[in-house]
mmCIF file of C-alpha atoms in Angstrom:
data_model
loop_
_atom_site.group_PDB
_atom_site.id
_atom_site.type_symbol
_atom_site.label_atom_id
_atom_site.label_comp_id
_atom_site.label_asym_id
_atom_site.label_seq_id
_atom_site.Cartn_x
_atom_site.Cartn_y
_atom_site.Cartn_z
ATOM 1 C CA LYS A 902 62.288 -74.686 154.220
ATOM 2 C CA ALA A 903 60.462 -71.456 155.024
ATOM 3 C CA THR A 904 59.763 -72.598 158.588
ATOM 4 C CA ASN A 905 62.975 -74.631 158.993
ATOM 5 C CA SER A 906 60.882 -77.661 159.867
ATOM 6 C CA ASP A 907 62.370 -80.876 161.188
ATOM 7 C CA TYR A 908 59.339 -82.761 159.957
ATOM 8 C CA VAL A 909 56.669 -82.127 157.315
ATOM 9 C CA GLU A 910 53.477 -84.130 156.887
ATOM 10 C CA CYS A 911 50.851 -84.179 154.141
ATOM 11 C CA ASP A 912 47.389 -85.697 153.851
ATOM 12 C CA PHE A 913 46.681 -88.574 151.486
ATOM 13 C CA ILE A 914 43.960 -90.300 149.507
ATOM 14 C CA TRP A 915 42.759 -93.832 150.189
ATOM 15 C CA LYS A 916 42.255 -95.337 146.727
ATOM 16 C CA TYR A 917 39.942 -98.355 146.550
ATOM 17 C CA PRO A 918 38.877 -100.243 143.414
ATOM 18 C CA ASP A 919 35.485 -98.496 143.372
ATOM 19 C CA HIS A 920 35.999 -95.244 145.289
ATOM 20 C CA GLU A 921 38.483 -92.997 147.052
ATOM 21 C CA LYS A 922 38.502 -90.751 150.111
ATOM 22 C CA ILE A 923 40.804 -88.114 151.588
ATOM 23 C CA ASP A 924 42.506 -88.828 154.901
ATOM 24 C CA LEU A 925 42.829 -85.539 156.786
ATOM 25 C CA GLY A 926 45.294 -85.774 159.659
ATOM 26 C CA PHE A 927 44.904 -84.077 163.015
ATOM 27 C CA ARG A 928 46.856 -80.817 163.265
ATOM 28 C CA TYR A 929 48.566 -81.319 166.612
ATOM 29 C CA LYS A 930 50.051 -78.406 168.495
ATOM 30 C CA ASP A 931 52.894 -80.110 170.396
ATOM 31 C CA LYS A 932 54.847 -83.354 170.658
ATOM 32 C CA LYS A 933 52.610 -84.949 173.271
ATOM 33 C CA GLU A 934 49.561 -84.378 171.111
ATOM 34 C CA MET A 935 51.599 -85.682 168.204
ATOM 35 C CA PHE A 936 52.340 -88.850 170.206
ATOM 36 C CA GLU A 937 48.615 -89.408 170.743
ATOM 37 C CA LYS A 938 47.212 -88.561 167.321
ATOM 38 C CA ALA A 939 49.826 -88.738 164.576
ATOM 39 C CA ARG A 940 49.564 -91.115 161.639
ATOM 40 C CA VAL A 941 52.732 -93.105 162.167
ATOM 41 C CA VAL A 942 53.258 -94.254 158.572
ATOM 42 C CA ALA A 943 56.550 -93.112 157.060
ATOM 43 C CA TRP A 944 55.401 -92.463 153.516
ATOM 44 C CA ASN A 945 53.518 -89.174 153.993
ATOM 45 C CA LYS A 946 56.378 -87.339 155.685
ATOM 46 C CA LEU A 947 59.642 -85.554 155.004
ATOM 47 C CA ILE A 948 62.156 -85.672 157.857
ATOM 48 C CA LYS A 949 65.470 -83.897 158.224
ATOM 49 C CA ARG A 950 68.194 -86.383 157.403
ATOM 50 C CA GLU A 951 70.570 -85.016 160.033
ATOM 51 C CA ILE A 952 68.135 -85.954 162.834
ATOM 52 C CA ILE A 953 67.880 -89.545 161.630
ATOM 53 C CA ILE A 954 71.653 -89.837 161.201
ATOM 54 C CA ASN A 955 72.714 -88.055 164.402
ATOM 55 C CA LYS A 956 70.234 -89.885 166.627
ATOM 56 C CA LYS A 957 70.736 -93.214 164.832
ATOM 57 C CA ILE A 958 67.013 -93.749 164.261
ATOM 58 C CA GLU A 959 66.528 -96.904 162.203
ATOM 59 C CA PHE A 960 63.682 -99.153 161.106
ATOM 60 C CA PRO A 961 63.768 -102.488 162.970
ATOM 61 C CA VAL A 962 64.963 -105.235 160.652
ATOM 62 C CA GLY A 963 62.563 -108.047 159.810
ATOM 63 C CA LEU A 964 59.599 -106.829 161.851
ATOM 64 C CA TYR A 965 56.051 -105.881 160.897
ATOM 65 C CA TYR A 966 54.935 -102.488 162.223
ATOM 66 C CA GLU A 967 58.384 -101.032 161.593
ATOM 67 C CA ASP A 968 56.849 -97.591 160.992
ATOM 68 C CA ILE A 969 55.549 -97.553 164.568
ATOM 69 C CA GLU A 970 58.948 -98.159 166.133
ATOM 70 C CA PHE A 971 60.685 -95.716 163.784
ATOM 71 C CA PHE A 972 58.161 -92.931 164.362
ATOM 72 C CA TYR A 973 58.028 -93.064 168.153
ATOM 73 C CA LYS A 974 61.807 -93.246 168.452
ATOM 74 C CA LEU A 975 62.079 -90.210 166.176
ATOM 75 C CA LEU A 976 59.413 -88.106 167.909
ATOM 76 C CA PRO A 977 61.473 -86.774 170.866
ATOM 77 C CA TYR A 978 63.886 -85.074 168.446
ATOM 78 C CA ILE A 979 61.266 -83.252 166.361
ATOM 79 C CA ASN A 980 61.223 -79.672 167.578
ATOM 80 C CA ASN A 981 59.594 -77.937 164.643
ATOM 81 C CA PHE A 982 56.933 -79.554 162.467
ATOM 82 C CA SER A 983 54.552 -78.391 159.779
ATOM 83 C CA PHE A 984 51.802 -79.579 157.441
ATOM 84 C CA VAL A 985 51.226 -79.306 153.721
ATOM 85 C CA GLU A 986 47.536 -78.530 153.324
ATOM 86 C CA GLU A 987 47.084 -80.810 150.344
ATOM 87 C CA PRO A 988 46.733 -84.598 149.834
ATOM 88 C CA LEU A 989 49.869 -85.473 147.870
ATOM 89 C CA ILE A 990 49.845 -89.276 148.037
ATOM 90 C CA TYR A 991 47.531 -92.007 146.783
ATOM 91 C CA TYR A 992 47.457 -95.036 149.087
ATOM 92 C CA VAL A 993 46.187 -97.800 146.806
ATOM 93 C CA GLN A 994 44.246 -100.622 148.502
ATOM 94 C CA ARG A 995 44.260 -104.109 146.968
ATOM 95 C CA ASP A 996 42.511 -107.165 148.422
ATOM 96 C CA ASN A 997 45.470 -109.394 147.576
ATOM 97 C CA SER A 998 48.050 -107.098 149.183
ATOM 98 C CA ILE A 999 50.435 -108.756 151.654
ATOM 99 C CA VAL A 1000 49.385 -106.259 154.325
ATOM 100 C CA ASN A 1001 45.847 -107.657 154.121
ATOM 101 C CA LYS A 1002 47.000 -111.233 154.813
ATOM 102 C CA GLN A 1003 47.318 -112.000 158.504
ATOM 103 C CA ASP A 1004 49.328 -114.750 160.209
ATOM 104 C CA SER A 1005 51.424 -115.334 163.327
ATOM 105 C CA ARG A 1006 53.718 -112.419 162.416
ATOM 106 C CA THR A 1007 50.950 -110.092 163.563
ATOM 107 C CA LYS A 1008 52.204 -110.739 167.109
ATOM 108 C CA GLN A 1009 55.301 -108.680 166.312
ATOM 109 C CA ILE A 1010 53.321 -105.651 167.455
ATOM 110 C CA PHE A 1011 54.194 -106.750 171.017
ATOM 111 C CA LYS A 1012 57.922 -106.691 170.251
ATOM 112 C CA VAL A 1013 57.725 -103.307 168.522
ATOM 113 C CA LEU A 1014 55.831 -101.700 171.402
ATOM 114 C CA ASP A 1015 58.230 -103.214 173.944
ATOM 115 C CA ASN A 1016 61.121 -101.749 171.926
ATOM 116 C CA VAL A 1017 59.532 -98.298 172.089
ATOM 117 C CA ILE A 1018 59.006 -98.541 175.854
ATOM 118 C CA SER A 1019 62.604 -99.684 176.364
ATOM 119 C CA TYR A 1020 63.887 -96.832 174.211
ATOM 120 C CA TYR A 1021 62.047 -94.151 176.196
ATOM 121 C CA LYS A 1022 63.395 -95.617 179.424
ATOM 122 C CA LYS A 1023 66.901 -95.685 177.953
ATOM 123 C CA ILE A 1024 66.859 -91.998 176.958
ATOM 124 C CA GLY A 1025 65.214 -90.943 180.234
ATOM 125 C CA LEU A 1026 61.897 -89.772 178.789
ATOM 126 C CA TYR A 1027 59.579 -92.567 179.913
ATOM 127 C CA ASN A 1028 58.147 -90.661 182.885
ATOM 128 C CA GLU A 1029 57.551 -87.558 180.775
ATOM 129 C CA TYR A 1030 55.608 -89.507 178.138
ATOM 130 C CA GLU A 1031 54.130 -92.231 180.352
ATOM 131 C CA LYS A 1032 50.489 -91.197 179.800
ATOM 132 C CA GLN A 1033 51.012 -91.030 176.037
ATOM 133 C CA ILE A 1034 52.817 -94.397 175.973
ATOM 134 C CA GLU A 1035 50.097 -96.111 178.012
ATOM 135 C CA TYR A 1036 47.316 -94.657 175.872
ATOM 136 C CA THR A 1037 49.049 -95.455 172.583
ATOM 137 C CA TYR A 1038 49.887 -98.990 173.696
ATOM 138 C CA SER A 1039 46.246 -99.707 174.517
ATOM 139 C CA ARG A 1040 44.922 -97.961 171.405
ATOM 140 C CA LEU A 1041 47.208 -99.816 169.008
ATOM 141 C CA LEU A 1042 46.398 -103.190 170.553
ATOM 142 C CA LEU A 1043 42.632 -102.716 170.841
ATOM 143 C CA CYS A 1044 41.864 -100.558 167.801
ATOM 144 C CA SER A 1045 44.403 -101.780 165.257
ATOM 145 C CA SER A 1046 46.263 -105.067 165.692
ATOM 146 C CA LEU A 1047 43.255 -106.763 167.312
ATOM 147 C CA LYS A 1048 41.301 -106.480 164.059
ATOM 148 C CA ARG A 1049 44.235 -108.004 162.189
ATOM 149 C CA MET A 1050 44.510 -110.894 164.617
ATOM 150 C CA ILE A 1051 40.844 -111.745 164.255
ATOM 151 C CA GLN A 1052 41.459 -112.283 160.526
ATOM 152 C CA ILE A 1053 44.164 -114.937 161.066
ATOM 153 C CA PRO A 1054 42.830 -118.141 159.424
ATOM 154 C CA ASP A 1055 44.561 -120.589 161.771
ATOM 155 C CA LYS A 1056 42.308 -120.953 164.819
ATOM 156 C CA LEU A 1057 45.029 -121.968 167.290
ATOM 157 C CA THR A 1058 47.275 -119.035 166.341
ATOM 158 C CA ARG A 1059 44.349 -116.619 166.340
ATOM 159 C CA GLU A 1060 43.102 -117.624 169.789
ATOM 160 C CA MET A 1061 46.613 -117.558 171.235
ATOM 161 C CA LEU A 1062 47.291 -114.019 169.991
ATOM 162 C CA LEU A 1063 43.905 -112.699 171.098
ATOM 163 C CA THR A 1064 44.586 -114.014 174.592
ATOM 164 C CA GLU A 1065 48.118 -112.607 174.519
ATOM 165 C CA THR A 1066 46.800 -109.186 173.491
ATOM 166 C CA TRP A 1067 44.558 -108.886 176.524
ATOM 167 C CA GLN A 1068 47.187 -110.321 178.881
ATOM 168 C CA ASN A 1069 49.964 -108.037 177.616
ATOM 169 C CA LEU A 1070 47.821 -104.933 177.884
ATOM 170 C CA ASN A 1071 46.727 -105.636 181.437
ATOM 171 C CA SER A 1072 50.102 -106.844 182.690
ATOM 172 C CA ASN A 1073 52.057 -103.897 181.245
ATOM 173 C CA PHE A 1074 49.428 -101.277 182.090
ATOM 174 C CA PRO A 1075 46.989 -102.645 184.700
ATOM 175 C CA ASN A 1076 45.340 -99.218 185.118
ATOM 176 C CA TRP A 1077 45.097 -98.360 181.432
ATOM 177 C CA LYS A 1078 41.349 -97.650 181.623
ATOM 178 C CA GLN A 1079 42.065 -94.814 184.066
ATOM 179 C CA ASN A 1080 44.385 -93.142 181.572
ATOM 180 C CA GLU A 1081 43.675 -89.406 181.483
ATOM 181 C CA ILE A 1082 43.873 -89.203 177.683
ATOM 182 C CA LEU A 1083 41.486 -92.116 177.220
ATOM 183 C CA ARG A 1084 38.989 -90.778 179.744
ATOM 184 C CA LYS A 1085 38.714 -87.542 177.737
ATOM 185 C CA ASN A 1086 38.449 -89.366 174.410
ATOM 186 C CA ASN A 1087 34.847 -89.564 173.215
ATOM 187 C CA THR A 1088 35.582 -90.686 169.674
ATOM 188 C CA VAL A 1089 34.297 -94.052 168.437
ATOM 189 C CA ASN A 1090 37.638 -95.668 169.303
ATOM 190 C CA GLY A 1091 37.737 -94.027 172.703
ATOM 191 C CA ILE A 1092 34.228 -95.180 173.612
ATOM 192 C CA PHE A 1093 35.028 -98.674 172.359
ATOM 193 C CA MET A 1094 38.182 -98.870 174.477
ATOM 194 C CA LYS A 1095 36.333 -97.685 177.572
ATOM 195 C CA THR A 1096 33.799 -100.515 177.190
ATOM 196 C CA MET A 1097 36.498 -103.192 177.192
ATOM 197 C CA ASN A 1098 36.788 -105.556 180.151
ATOM 198 C CA ASN A 1099 37.381 -109.299 180.505
ATOM 199 C CA PHE A 1100 33.813 -110.121 179.525
ATOM 200 C CA SER A 1101 33.262 -107.588 176.723
ATOM 201 C CA PHE A 1102 36.651 -108.406 175.167
ATOM 202 C CA LYS A 1103 35.640 -112.054 174.793
ATOM 203 C CA ILE A 1104 32.223 -111.161 173.387
ATOM 204 C CA TYR A 1105 33.626 -108.613 170.941
ATOM 205 C CA THR A 1106 36.272 -110.956 169.557
ATOM 206 C CA LYS A 1107 33.746 -113.790 169.314
ATOM 207 C CA ILE A 1108 31.317 -111.647 167.294
ATOM 208 C CA LEU A 1109 34.022 -110.339 164.973
ATOM 209 C CA ARG A 1110 35.332 -113.850 164.318
ATOM 210 C CA MET A 1111 31.902 -114.728 162.931
ATOM 211 C CA PHE A 1112 32.251 -112.011 160.289
ATOM 212 C CA TRP A 1113 35.748 -113.033 159.254
ATOM 213 C CA ARG A 1114 35.106 -116.736 158.663
#
């Protein structure tokens, strides 16, 4: 209220059966940095209701990864954001949680990302955010959903989605490895993404599948 923020975010605590750790989010300085580095989950944020209502921002019905679509559709309308410097939420992790069970629905990440791309084109902001969209598309596929797909028990489904991941990335963004944001990213994820090619992708997924049997 003091800063008239459109959006407020807090840190949170990962709570495991035998330990816990604080998740400290990146303090971005503008919306483009927010696009690249924000934690897109909905449950550690307060958002002005009038923005959601006026811009008709809704969660997609019946899709996994609904937070991703909601967040990136909301982002263009956030003009003033702030952080609470305190972890206010416990995110409890359970082995039997539905989010830890992977199946063919994991492929819905493709639909969600396509929806985001279509939305930015519709509102005329695709060119302005093209670098951020390309980078985020590749990061979410290679550093997030890929690990989920490798855990799918059914071999046929798993292999199909792994192939589709690589094909979708390279057909939608054939020059993704030249992305300016990625080239400057020397984090573990950034280095990993920069090592990916046709050969290394196959080797990486093959090795990980051995661990998830």
